Amino acid sequence: MPIDRSRRRRCCGKHAPDTRYVTDTHTGSHHSRGVALDVTLLDHAGLALDMGTAFDEMNPRSHPFYPDLPPQLQRNRLLLNAVMAAGGFIGIASEWWHFELPNAMAFPLLNDRFACYGD
C-alpha cells in the first residue's frame, strides 16, 4: 500500500525529490518494507570512518564505487561493502551507505509511521 500524498508532503516537504536518490512513494522504498539499512563503519573510538561524503549527501561522489576518491576512502567503502555482503546484504549504485536484502521488492510495504523516519 503506497504512502498517501499528505504523508508524503509531511515527510518530504513541497519540493520534488531527485528520483535518482529518493523513491517514489507510490512504489515504496525498501526501507518502508523493513528490508533496507543505512549504515557506516566506526573506528575503535566510535568515530565514523571517512567515506568521502556525508551520509545522505545525494550526488555522484556518494556512489559506492566513485573513482575519484583517495585510496583510503575507497578502501573504507570496499570494507563496508564486504562486511555487509558477508551478512547477506547488497548495496545500490547511488549510495555508499545503503544496503538491502536481495529480492527486497518481494516484501510488502509496511506503511507505518516509522517508514517516514519519525513522521
Short mmCIF file of C-alpha atoms in Angstrom, two decimals:
data_model
loop_
_atom_site.label_atom_id
_atom_site.label_comp_id
_atom_site.label_asym_id
_atom_site.label_seq_id
_atom_site.Cartn_x
_atom_site.Cartn_y
_atom_site.Cartn_z
CA MET A 1 0.00 0.00 0.00
CA PRO A 2 1.56 3.36 -1.00
CA ILE A 3 2.02 6.18 1.45
CA ASP A 4 -0.74 8.74 0.92
CA ARG A 5 0.03 12.18 -0.55
CA SER A 6 -0.47 14.07 2.72
CA ARG A 7 2.08 11.84 4.46
CA ARG A 8 4.47 12.38 1.56
CA ARG A 9 4.21 16.16 1.98
CA ARG A 10 4.86 15.89 5.74
CA CYS A 11 7.80 13.59 5.13
CA CYS A 12 9.44 15.22 2.12
CA GLY A 13 8.14 18.79 2.01
CA LYS A 14 6.89 20.62 -1.04
CA HIS A 15 10.00 20.06 -3.12
CA ALA A 16 10.05 17.31 -5.70
CA PRO A 17 12.83 14.91 -4.71
CA ASP A 18 15.52 13.80 -7.15
CA THR A 19 14.29 10.36 -8.23
CA ARG A 20 17.88 9.12 -8.54
CA TYR A 21 18.10 9.31 -4.75
CA VAL A 22 14.52 9.28 -3.39
CA THR A 23 11.99 6.55 -4.16
CA ASP A 24 8.53 7.41 -5.43
CA THR A 25 6.10 6.88 -2.55
CA HIS A 26 3.69 5.06 -4.84
CA THR A 27 6.14 2.20 -5.26
CA GLY A 28 7.60 2.48 -1.76
CA SER A 29 11.18 2.31 -0.61
CA HIS A 30 12.88 -0.80 0.64
CA HIS A 31 13.21 0.97 3.99
CA SER A 32 9.42 1.08 4.18
CA ARG A 33 9.42 -2.68 3.57
CA GLY A 34 11.73 -3.22 6.56
CA VAL A 35 14.50 -4.79 4.46
CA ALA A 36 16.98 -1.90 3.99
CA LEU A 37 19.57 -0.26 6.23
CA ASP A 38 21.63 2.91 6.04
CA VAL A 39 24.95 2.20 7.78
CA THR A 40 28.59 3.18 8.10
CA LEU A 41 31.64 1.82 9.90
CA LEU A 42 33.09 3.11 13.17
CA ASP A 43 36.67 3.02 14.38
CA HIS A 44 37.76 1.76 17.82
CA ALA A 45 36.93 5.15 19.35
CA GLY A 46 33.38 5.03 17.97
CA LEU A 47 34.02 7.64 15.30
CA ALA A 48 32.65 7.16 11.79
CA LEU A 49 35.25 6.25 9.19
CA ASP A 50 35.67 8.81 6.43
CA MET A 51 33.74 7.61 3.39
CA GLY A 52 34.38 10.70 1.28
CA THR A 53 30.92 12.23 1.60
CA ALA A 54 28.42 12.80 4.35
CA PHE A 55 25.64 10.33 4.93
CA ASP A 56 22.65 11.21 2.71
CA GLU A 57 24.74 13.54 0.53
CA MET A 58 22.94 12.98 -2.75
CA ASN A 59 25.43 13.43 -5.58
CA PRO A 60 27.71 11.28 -7.75
CA ARG A 61 30.54 11.33 -5.14
CA SER A 62 28.20 9.29 -2.93
CA HIS A 63 28.09 6.42 -5.40
CA PRO A 64 29.85 3.44 -3.78
CA PHE A 65 32.49 3.00 -6.47
CA TYR A 66 33.06 6.65 -7.34
CA PRO A 67 36.57 6.55 -8.86
CA ASP A 68 37.98 9.95 -7.88
CA LEU A 69 38.39 9.33 -4.15
CA PRO A 70 41.70 8.91 -2.32
CA PRO A 71 42.70 5.23 -1.92
CA GLN A 72 41.98 5.14 1.84
CA LEU A 73 38.39 6.29 1.29
CA GLN A 74 37.93 3.71 -1.47
CA ARG A 75 39.23 1.05 0.96
CA ASN A 76 36.76 2.20 3.62
CA ARG A 77 33.88 1.83 1.18
CA LEU A 78 35.12 -1.57 -0.02
CA LEU A 79 35.38 -2.75 3.59
CA LEU A 80 31.81 -1.64 4.29
CA ASN A 81 30.62 -3.46 1.16
CA ALA A 82 32.47 -6.62 2.18
CA VAL A 83 31.07 -6.60 5.72
CA MET A 84 27.52 -6.09 4.51
CA ALA A 85 27.86 -8.70 1.74
CA ALA A 86 29.07 -11.21 4.34
CA GLY A 87 25.79 -10.55 6.17
CA GLY A 88 23.73 -11.20 3.04
CA PHE A 89 23.04 -7.58 2.10
CA ILE A 90 23.58 -5.92 -1.27
CA GLY A 91 24.38 -2.28 -1.97
CA ILE A 92 22.85 0.09 -4.50
CA ALA A 93 24.57 2.15 -7.20
CA SER A 94 23.81 5.62 -5.83
CA GLU A 95 24.53 5.49 -2.05
CA TRP A 96 27.60 4.03 -0.31
CA TRP A 97 25.63 3.74 2.97
CA HIS A 98 22.51 1.91 1.70
CA PHE A 99 22.21 -1.88 1.89
CA GLU A 100 19.20 -4.14 1.48
CA LEU A 101 18.17 -7.76 1.35
CA PRO A 102 18.09 -9.43 -2.06
CA ASN A 103 14.61 -9.53 -3.62
CA ALA A 104 13.53 -6.58 -1.49
CA MET A 105 10.52 -5.87 -3.72
CA ALA A 106 9.07 -9.25 -2.70
CA PHE A 107 8.34 -7.85 0.77
CA PRO A 108 5.15 -5.84 1.38
CA LEU A 109 5.14 -2.15 2.26
CA LEU A 110 4.67 -1.65 5.99
CA ASN A 111 3.00 1.78 5.59
CA ASP A 112 3.51 2.69 9.24
CA ARG A 113 4.63 5.96 10.76
CA PHE A 114 8.24 4.83 11.14
CA ALA A 115 8.63 4.38 7.37
CA CYS A 116 8.89 8.17 7.14
CA TYR A 117 11.70 8.47 9.74
CA GLY A 118 9.79 9.81 12.72
CA ASP A 119 6.76 11.32 11.00
#
